[in-house]
Coordinates of C-alpha atoms in Angstrom, one line a residue:
M944 CA -4.9 -12.1 -24.4
L945 CA -2.9 -10.1 -21.4
E946 CA 0.6 -11.9 -20.6
F947 CA 2.9 -11.7 -17.6
I948 CA 6.5 -12.7 -16.0
I949 CA 6.7 -12.3 -12.6
K950 CA 10.1 -12.4 -11.6
L951 CA 10.7 -12.6 -7.8
H952 CA 12.3 -10.5 -5.6
P953 CA 16.3 -11.3 -5.5
E954 CA 16.4 -12.9 -1.8
I955 CA 14.2 -14.9 -2.7
S956 CA 16.2 -16.6 -4.9
I957 CA 19.3 -16.5 -3.6
K958 CA 16.9 -18.9 -0.3
S959 CA 17.7 -22.8 -0.1
K960 CA 15.2 -25.1 -2.3
S961 CA 12.7 -25.2 0.3
V962 CA 12.6 -21.6 1.3
R963 CA 12.3 -21.0 -2.0
K964 CA 9.4 -22.8 -2.6
R965 CA 7.6 -22.5 -0.3
Q966 CA 8.1 -17.8 -0.8
T967 CA 6.8 -19.3 -4.4
L968 CA 4.0 -20.5 -3.9
L969 CA 3.2 -17.9 -1.4
L970 CA 3.6 -15.4 -3.5
E971 CA 1.0 -17.5 -6.5
R972 CA -1.4 -17.9 -3.9
N973 CA -1.1 -14.3 -3.5
I974 CA -1.3 -13.4 -7.0
K975 CA -4.8 -16.0 -7.9
T976 CA -6.6 -14.4 -4.8
I977 CA -5.6 -10.5 -5.8
L978 CA -6.2 -10.9 -9.7
K979 CA -9.3 -12.7 -9.3
Q980 CA -10.9 -10.3 -7.9
L981 CA -10.6 -8.3 -11.2
D982 CA -11.6 -11.3 -13.3
E983 CA -12.1 -15.7 -12.2
Q984 CA -10.3 -16.7 -15.2
V985 CA -6.8 -15.7 -14.3
L986 CA -3.8 -18.3 -15.0
V987 CA -0.8 -17.9 -12.8
T988 CA 1.9 -20.1 -13.1
N989 CA 4.4 -21.1 -11.3
N990 CA 8.0 -22.2 -12.6
F991 CA 10.2 -22.3 -9.5
D992 CA 12.3 -19.3 -10.6
H993 CA 9.3 -16.5 -12.2
L994 CA 5.8 -17.2 -12.4
T995 CA 3.8 -16.5 -15.0
V996 CA -0.2 -15.1 -15.8
S997 CA -1.7 -15.4 -18.3
I998 CA -5.0 -13.7 -18.8
D999 CA -7.5 -14.6 -23.1
S1000 CA -8.5 -10.7 -22.8
N1001 CA -7.0 -7.2 -24.7
C1002 CA -9.2 -4.9 -22.7
S1003 CA -7.0 -1.9 -21.9
D1004 CA -8.9 -1.5 -18.6
L1005 CA -8.1 -4.5 -17.3
R1006 CA -4.8 -4.6 -18.3
S1007 CA -4.2 -1.3 -16.8
R1008 CA -6.0 -2.9 -13.5
M1009 CA -3.6 -5.3 -13.8
I1010 CA -0.3 -3.7 -14.1
E1011 CA -1.9 -1.2 -10.4
R1012 CA -2.4 -4.9 -8.3
L1013 CA 0.9 -6.1 -8.9
A1014 CA 3.3 -3.5 -8.8
C1015 CA 1.9 -3.5 -4.8
I1016 CA 2.1 -7.3 -3.9
P1017 CA 4.6 -7.6 -2.4
G1018 CA 7.4 -10.3 -3.7
I1019 CA 7.6 -9.0 -6.8
V1020 CA 10.8 -7.1 -7.4
A1021 CA 9.7 -6.0 -11.4
F1022 CA 7.0 -7.3 -13.9
S1023 CA 7.1 -7.8 -17.5
Q1024 CA 4.4 -7.5 -20.2
M1025 CA 4.6 -10.1 -23.1
Q1026 CA 3.2 -9.9 -26.2
S1027 CA 2.9 -12.9 -28.1
L1028 CA 3.2 -12.4 -31.8
E1029 CA 2.5 -14.3 -34.9
F1030 CA 5.7 -13.8 -37.3
T1031 CA 6.8 -14.8 -41.1
D1032 CA 11.2 -14.4 -41.3
L1033 CA 13.4 -13.0 -39.3
H1034 CA 13.0 -9.6 -40.7
D1035 CA 9.6 -9.8 -39.8
I1036 CA 10.3 -10.1 -36.0
F1037 CA 12.9 -7.1 -36.5
L1038 CA 10.2 -5.0 -38.1
Q1039 CA 7.8 -6.3 -35.1
V1040 CA 10.6 -5.4 -32.3
A1041 CA 11.7 -2.2 -33.6
A1042 CA 7.6 -1.4 -33.8
V1043 CA 7.8 -1.7 -29.7
Y1044 CA 11.9 -0.9 -28.7
Q1045 CA 12.2 1.9 -31.9
T1046 CA 10.9 5.1 -28.9
Q1047 CA 12.9 3.5 -25.8
L1048 CA 16.2 3.2 -27.4
P1049 CA 17.3 6.8 -28.4
G1050 CA 20.8 7.9 -26.1
K1051 CA 20.2 3.6 -24.3
T1052 CA 22.4 1.2 -24.1
F1053 CA 20.6 -2.2 -25.1
C1054 CA 21.3 -6.1 -25.9
V1055 CA 19.0 -8.5 -27.2
R1056 CA 18.5 -12.4 -25.9
V1057 CA 16.9 -14.8 -27.9
R1058 CA 15.4 -18.8 -26.6
R1059 CA 14.5 -19.8 -29.5
Q1060 CA 12.4 -24.1 -29.8
G1061 CA 11.7 -25.6 -33.0
T1062 CA 12.9 -25.7 -37.1
H1063 CA 13.8 -21.9 -38.6
S1064 CA 16.8 -21.2 -41.0
F1065 CA 17.9 -19.0 -38.2
S1066 CA 19.7 -20.0 -34.9
S1067 CA 19.5 -18.2 -31.7
L1068 CA 22.9 -16.4 -32.6
D1069 CA 21.4 -15.1 -35.4
A1070 CA 18.5 -14.1 -34.5
E1071 CA 20.3 -11.6 -31.8
R1072 CA 22.5 -10.0 -34.5
Y1073 CA 20.4 -9.5 -36.7
I1074 CA 17.1 -8.0 -34.4
G1075 CA 20.0 -6.0 -32.4
G1076 CA 22.0 -5.0 -35.5
G1077 CA 19.6 -3.3 -37.2
L1078 CA 18.2 -1.5 -34.0
N1079 CA 21.8 0.3 -34.4
Q1080 CA 21.2 0.8 -37.0
L1081 CA 17.3 2.2 -36.7
V1082 CA 18.6 4.4 -33.5
S1083 CA 21.9 5.4 -34.4
S1084 CA 21.8 7.3 -30.6
A1085 CA 21.8 3.4 -29.2
R1086 CA 24.3 1.3 -28.5
V1087 CA 25.0 -2.6 -28.3
Q1088 CA 26.4 -3.3 -25.5
L1089 CA 26.1 -6.9 -23.8
K1090 CA 27.0 -6.8 -20.5
K1091 CA 24.6 -5.0 -17.7
P1092 CA 23.5 -2.7 -20.8
D1093 CA 19.9 0.2 -20.1
I1094 CA 18.2 -1.9 -21.4
T1095 CA 17.5 -6.8 -22.3
I1096 CA 15.0 -6.7 -25.0
K1097 CA 14.0 -10.4 -24.5
L1098 CA 12.4 -12.9 -27.2
E1099 CA 11.5 -16.4 -27.0
I1100 CA 10.8 -18.0 -30.9
K1101 CA 9.0 -21.7 -30.6
Q1102 CA 8.3 -22.2 -34.2
D1103 CA 5.7 -19.7 -35.8
K1104 CA 5.6 -17.7 -32.6
F1105 CA 7.6 -16.0 -30.5
L1106 CA 7.0 -14.3 -26.8
L1107 CA 8.2 -10.6 -26.6
V1108 CA 8.6 -8.4 -23.9
A1109 CA 7.4 -5.4 -24.2
E1110 CA 7.1 -3.7 -21.5
T1111 CA 8.4 -4.4 -17.7
F1112 CA 7.2 -2.0 -13.9
A1113 CA 9.1 -2.0 -11.1
G1114 CA 7.2 -4.2 -8.4
M1115 CA 7.5 -3.4 -4.3
G1116 CA 9.9 -5.7 -3.8
G1117 CA 10.7 -7.4 -0.5
F1118 CA 9.0 -10.8 0.5
P1119 CA 5.0 -12.2 0.3
L1120 CA 2.9 -12.1 2.7
P1121 CA 3.0 -13.5 5.1
S1122 CA 6.1 -15.4 5.2
Q1123 CA 7.8 -13.9 8.2
S1124 CA 4.4 -14.1 10.4
D1125 CA 2.3 -10.8 12.1
V1126 CA 2.8 -7.5 13.9
L1127 CA 1.1 -5.7 15.1
S1128 CA 1.4 -2.0 14.5
L1129 CA 1.1 1.3 16.5
I1130 CA -1.3 4.4 13.8
S1131 CA -1.6 7.6 14.5
G1132 CA -2.7 8.5 11.1
G1133 CA 0.5 10.4 11.2
Y1134 CA 3.1 9.7 8.2
D1135 CA 5.5 7.5 10.6
S1136 CA 3.9 5.2 11.4
A1137 CA 1.6 4.9 7.9
V1138 CA 5.8 4.7 6.5
A1139 CA 6.7 1.6 8.6
S1140 CA 3.5 -0.6 8.5
Y1141 CA 4.0 0.0 5.1
F1142 CA 7.7 -1.8 5.1
M1143 CA 6.4 -4.4 7.5
I1144 CA 4.2 -5.2 4.6
R1145 CA 6.7 -5.3 2.2
K1146 CA 9.1 -7.5 4.9
G1147 CA 6.5 -10.0 4.1
L1148 CA 4.3 -9.5 7.7
R1149 CA 0.9 -9.6 8.5
T1150 CA 0.7 -6.6 9.4
H1151 CA -2.5 -6.0 11.8
Y1152 CA -3.1 -1.3 12.9
L1153 CA -3.3 -1.1 16.6
F1154 CA -4.9 2.2 17.1
F1155 CA -5.0 4.8 20.6
N1156 CA -7.8 7.1 20.0
L1157 CA -7.0 10.4 21.2
G1158 CA -9.9 12.8 19.6
G1159 CA -13.1 11.2 19.9
A1160 CA -14.7 9.6 16.6
A1161 CA -13.1 12.1 14.0
H1162 CA -10.1 10.9 14.8
E1163 CA -10.4 7.8 14.2
A1164 CA -12.3 7.6 10.7
G1165 CA -9.6 9.0 9.4
V1166 CA -7.3 6.6 11.0
R1167 CA -9.7 3.7 9.6
E1168 CA -9.1 5.7 6.0
I1169 CA -5.3 5.3 6.6
A1170 CA -5.4 1.3 7.9
F1171 CA -8.0 1.0 4.9
Y1172 CA -5.9 2.3 2.3
L1173 CA -2.8 0.5 2.8
W1174 CA -4.1 -3.5 3.7
Q1175 CA -6.3 -2.0 0.2
K1176 CA -2.9 -0.9 -1.8
Y1177 CA -0.8 -3.4 -0.5
S1178 CA -2.0 -6.7 1.5
L1179 CA -5.2 -7.6 -0.1
S1180 CA -5.0 -11.0 -0.3
H1181 CA -5.2 -11.6 3.6
R1182 CA -7.3 -10.6 6.4
V1183 CA -6.4 -8.3 8.9
K1184 CA -6.8 -6.6 12.4
F1185 CA -7.5 -2.8 13.2
V1186 CA -7.4 -2.3 16.8
S1187 CA -8.5 0.9 18.5
V1188 CA -8.2 1.7 22.4
D1189 CA -9.7 4.2 23.5
F1190 CA -6.1 6.4 25.4
A1191 CA -8.6 9.7 26.1
P1192 CA -8.7 8.1 30.0
V1193 CA -5.0 7.1 30.5
V1194 CA -4.1 10.8 29.7
A1195 CA -6.6 12.3 32.1
E1196 CA -5.1 10.5 34.6
I1197 CA -1.1 11.4 33.4
L1198 CA -2.2 15.0 33.0
E1199 CA -3.4 14.7 36.9
K1200 CA 0.0 13.3 37.9
V1201 CA 2.8 12.8 36.1
D1202 CA 5.9 14.9 36.5
S1203 CA 5.5 17.2 33.0
G1204 CA 8.5 16.5 31.9
L1205 CA 7.8 12.8 32.3
M1206 CA 4.5 12.8 30.1
G1207 CA 5.7 11.8 27.0
V1208 CA 7.7 9.3 28.5
V1209 CA 5.6 8.0 30.3
L1210 CA 2.9 7.9 27.5
K1211 CA 4.5 6.1 25.8
R1212 CA 5.3 3.6 28.0
M1213 CA 1.5 3.5 29.0
M1214 CA 1.2 2.9 25.2
M1215 CA 3.6 -0.3 24.9
R1216 CA 1.7 -2.3 27.8
A1217 CA -2.0 -2.0 26.3
A1218 CA 0.0 -3.0 23.0
S1219 CA 1.6 -5.9 24.9
Q1220 CA -1.8 -7.3 26.1
V1221 CA -3.7 -7.1 22.6
A1222 CA -0.6 -8.5 21.0
A1223 CA -0.6 -11.2 23.4
S1224 CA -4.8 -11.5 23.0
L1225 CA -4.1 -11.5 19.7
D1226 CA -0.7 -14.5 19.4
I1227 CA 1.1 -12.0 18.0
K1228 CA 4.9 -11.1 19.1
A1229 CA 5.8 -8.7 17.8
I1230 CA 5.1 -4.7 17.7
V1231 CA 5.9 -1.9 15.1
T1232 CA 6.4 2.1 15.9
G1233 CA 7.2 4.5 13.9
E1234 CA 10.0 6.7 15.8
S1235 CA 12.8 7.8 14.6
I1236 CA 16.1 8.7 16.7
G1237 CA 16.1 12.1 17.9
Q1238 CA 12.8 12.9 16.4
V1239 CA 10.6 14.7 19.5
A1240 CA 11.7 14.4 23.2
S1241 CA 10.9 10.9 23.6
Q1242 CA 12.6 9.9 20.8
T1243 CA 16.5 9.7 22.4
I1244 CA 18.3 7.2 23.0
T1245 CA 17.9 7.0 26.5
N1246 CA 14.4 7.1 26.6
L1247 CA 13.1 4.9 24.1
A1248 CA 15.6 2.5 26.8
V1249 CA 13.9 2.7 29.2
I1250 CA 10.3 2.8 26.6
D1251 CA 11.1 -0.8 26.5
R1252 CA 12.0 -1.9 29.6
V1253 CA 9.0 -1.8 30.3
T1254 CA 7.6 -4.6 28.4
E1255 CA 9.1 -8.0 27.1
T1256 CA 7.8 -8.2 23.8
L1257 CA 9.3 -6.7 20.7
I1258 CA 9.5 -3.5 19.6
L1259 CA 10.5 -3.4 16.2
R1260 CA 10.9 0.6 14.6
P1261 CA 11.9 0.4 10.8
L1262 CA 12.1 4.3 10.6
I1263 CA 14.9 4.6 13.4
Y1264 CA 17.1 6.1 11.3
Q1265 CA 15.2 7.8 9.3
D1266 CA 15.3 11.2 9.0
K1267 CA 11.9 13.6 8.4
Q1268 CA 12.0 14.6 4.7
E1269 CA 12.5 11.2 3.9
I1270 CA 9.7 9.8 5.7
I1271 CA 6.9 12.0 4.3
D1272 CA 8.5 11.0 0.6
I1273 CA 8.3 8.2 1.3
A1274 CA 4.3 8.3 2.0
R1275 CA 4.3 10.2 -1.2
K1276 CA 6.0 7.2 -3.1
I1277 CA 2.8 4.8 -2.1
G1278 CA 0.3 6.4 -1.3
V1279 CA -0.6 8.3 1.9
E1280 CA 1.3 12.1 2.3
E1281 CA -2.0 13.7 1.1
L1282 CA -3.9 12.6 3.1
A1283 CA -1.6 12.1 6.8
R1284 CA -0.6 15.8 6.0
T1285 CA -4.4 16.5 6.3
M1286 CA -5.3 14.4 9.4
P1287 CA -5.7 16.6 12.7
E1288 CA -2.6 16.3 15.8
Y1289 CA -4.3 15.2 18.7
C1290 CA -1.6 16.0 20.7
G1291 CA -3.0 14.9 24.8
V1292 CA 0.0 14.9 26.3
I1293 CA 2.1 18.5 25.9
S1294 CA 5.3 19.5 28.7
K1295 CA 6.7 22.4 27.8
S1296 CA 10.2 21.1 28.7
P1297 CA 10.3 16.9 28.7
T1298 CA 13.2 15.5 29.3
V1299 CA 15.3 13.5 27.2
N1300 CA 17.1 11.6 30.0
A1301 CA 14.9 9.8 31.7
V1302 CA 16.2 8.0 35.0
L1303 CA 13.8 5.3 34.7
A1304 CA 13.2 5.1 39.0
E1305 CA 12.2 8.6 38.5
V1306 CA 9.6 7.1 35.8
E1307 CA 8.4 3.8 37.8
A1308 CA 8.5 5.6 40.9
T1309 CA 5.8 8.8 39.0
E1310 CA 3.5 5.9 37.5
A1311 CA 3.1 4.2 40.7
N1312 CA 0.8 7.1 41.4
C1313 CA -2.0 6.4 38.3
D1314 CA -4.4 4.1 38.4
P1315 CA -3.3 0.7 37.3
A1316 CA -6.9 0.3 37.0
V1317 CA -7.7 3.2 34.1
L1318 CA -5.2 0.9 32.1
A1319 CA -6.7 -2.1 32.3
E1320 CA -10.5 -0.8 31.9
V1321 CA -9.3 0.6 28.8
I1322 CA -7.7 -1.9 27.3
A1323 CA -10.7 -4.0 28.2
S1324 CA -13.1 -1.9 25.8
T1325 CA -10.3 -2.4 22.7
K1326 CA -12.4 -3.2 20.0
V1327 CA -10.8 -5.8 17.1
L1328 CA -12.2 -5.2 13.7
D1329 CA -11.8 -7.4 10.8
I1330 CA -10.6 -4.7 8.5
R1331 CA -12.1 -6.6 5.3
T1332 CA -15.1 -5.7 7.9
I1333 CA -14.8 -2.1 7.6
E1334 CA -16.8 -0.9 4.7
Y1335 CA -19.9 -2.2 7.2
Q1336 CA -18.6 -1.0 10.2
A1337 CA -17.8 2.6 8.8
E1338 CA -22.0 1.7 7.5
Q1339 CA -22.8 1.4 11.2
Q1340 CA -20.3 4.1 13.0
A1341 CA -22.3 6.2 9.8
R1342 CA -25.8 5.3 10.4
T1343 CA -26.8 8.7 10.9
V1344 CA -25.5 9.6 7.1
A1345 CA -28.1 9.4 5.0
T1346 CA -27.1 7.0 2.1
E1347 CA -29.2 8.4 -1.1
D1348 CA -30.0 6.6 -4.1
V1349 CA -32.2 8.7 -6.1
L1350 CA -30.5 12.5 -6.0
P1351 CA -32.6 16.0 -5.7
A1352 CA -32.6 18.5 -8.2
D1353 CA -29.7 20.7 -6.8
A1354 CA -28.1 18.1 -5.4
I1355 CA -23.6 18.6 -5.5
V1356 CA -21.9 15.8 -5.8
L1357 CA -18.8 15.5 -4.4
D1358 CA -16.4 13.1 -5.5
I1359 CA -13.2 11.9 -3.3
R1360 CA -11.6 9.2 -5.1
A1361 CA -9.0 9.7 -5.4
P1362 CA -7.4 11.8 -8.5
D1363 CA -6.1 8.2 -10.1
E1364 CA -10.0 7.2 -10.3
T1365 CA -11.5 9.9 -11.2
E1366 CA -8.9 10.7 -14.5
T1367 CA -8.9 6.8 -15.8
K1368 CA -13.2 6.8 -14.9
P1369 CA -15.0 9.9 -14.2
L1370 CA -18.4 10.0 -13.0
Q1371 CA -20.4 12.3 -15.5
L1372 CA -24.2 12.6 -14.3
R1373 CA -25.9 15.0 -16.9
S1374 CA -28.4 16.1 -13.9
H1375 CA -26.5 17.5 -11.3
Q1376 CA -22.9 19.6 -11.4
V1377 CA -20.0 17.5 -9.8
L1378 CA -17.2 18.6 -8.2
E1379 CA -13.8 16.6 -7.4
I1380 CA -12.3 16.5 -4.3
P1381 CA -10.0 13.9 -3.4
F1382 CA -11.2 12.6 0.5
F1383 CA -7.8 13.2 1.9
R1384 CA -8.2 17.6 1.2
L1385 CA -12.5 17.1 1.6
A1386 CA -11.6 17.7 5.7
S1387 CA -9.5 21.0 4.9
K1388 CA -11.8 22.7 1.2
F1389 CA -15.6 21.6 2.2
P1390 CA -15.7 24.6 4.6
E1391 CA -14.6 26.4 2.0
L1392 CA -17.8 25.5 -0.2
D1393 CA -21.7 27.4 -0.4
Q1394 CA -22.8 25.9 3.2
S1395 CA -26.7 26.8 2.0
Q1396 CA -26.6 23.8 -0.9
Q1397 CA -27.0 20.2 0.4
Y1398 CA -23.3 17.9 -1.0
Y1399 CA -23.6 14.2 -1.2
C1400 CA -20.1 13.0 -1.2
Y1401 CA -19.4 9.9 -3.9
C1402 CA -16.7 6.6 -4.1
E1403 CA -16.3 4.3 -6.0
R1404 CA -17.5 1.3 -2.4
G1405 CA -18.9 3.6 0.0
V1406 CA -16.5 3.6 2.4
M1407 CA -14.2 6.5 1.6
S1408 CA -17.7 8.3 1.6
R1409 CA -19.7 7.5 4.2
L1410 CA -16.2 8.4 6.5
Q1411 CA -15.8 11.1 5.4
A1412 CA -19.4 11.8 5.9
L1413 CA -19.0 10.9 9.1
L1414 CA -15.6 13.2 9.9
L1415 CA -17.3 15.6 8.3
Q1416 CA -21.2 15.5 10.9
E1417 CA -17.9 15.5 13.5
M1418 CA -16.6 19.0 12.5
G1419 CA -20.2 20.2 12.9
F1420 CA -21.9 20.5 9.5
T1421 CA -25.1 19.1 8.5
N1422 CA -25.4 19.4 4.4
V1423 CA -23.6 16.4 3.4
A1424 CA -24.9 12.8 3.2
V1425 CA -23.7 9.7 0.8
Y1426 CA -24.3 9.2 -2.8
R1427 CA -24.0 5.2 -3.5
P1428 CA -25.9 4.8 -7.2

């Protein structure tokens, strides 16, 4: 049997009883929703100060997938796998504990904590002293320390069995979704917007995505991949929306009618106007951006103040004090760094000498030259997609991309899954060559391949393969299709 104990994020634990109850119920529901996709028989038990997850299986693959999912559910600060073991006497318990912890203790401080129920020849304190003393002798470089040790070995003894914490894993922390309402995150495909979206998810905010398209279908396909990844990885328990606005007409208007130095600020104000209207139509009260002070000219305090004056909608900037390298490091940690790095830059408005001290009156005066009907028209043409149906949408958008379940004799398969997926479950085809190129590297690596060959993209569910095939077609490659066995 696989058993896990779920530890709540500390900020949940200090809430009032009613708030804590609500948050633990949300977390219980989210865990069930996500883990039941792995196995319908999973059991989640709410014990108020912690939760337990159990399933009648010892499958190593299922264990790995459960650990991966639990590590990405907001509200879990840590979780531990438990082992249920039988024993004959206290020394037998010590031997089994030693088998698990002997390799973890060298050079560490530790203590043993025991909870006991039933009739035994020893007390809980006797068990702690015996097991702790035995481990101290077994691992000479380890040292017992009762207060704030490096490792706490926890056991729960019930009659002739005991539960042992076999391994502890870090969670993402934060609050469970959607305990803190909804937000609309402006996502561009770069590091900043992806990390900002992650922070909002972690804070318990159901995060929807708003994309201002400046680069056509290929640009949108790439950004959808990032949004889909963030949703699938960190907020799979809840339905969210992906909103796309074709902003190219607005950019053209700005290029024609706005002073060069003010273009960046005006563009951001136009985006905030549009975002506010989209948010209002979805009954969302706040907008999220990835802006950081001083990162570019439009992100000075003066310019941000001018940008904010365009709307009464709350604008959240979780990265406001972060350095660029810090943001990239976080992007790498959450799994979007390489995908964001390979996204093309679409800079629709470039000022040779952008102002860093925009004056509100001047900005409003130059904006008056722009035709408000252009902005109104692009907002009216907004596309709102349920991100859970992105697989279907990708299929519709990539309808010109051939999909094959039987490969031609000379076909080459491109396994575009992430490296951890290919390592865990490699694609093995006896009669066809398989090249492993992660989806976030495909756009840069594909031109280096032999273009006289026909290639077929493969991924687990077919979403990424269709989007990537569409992206390659947008780049001018016609020798690419999708393999769906």
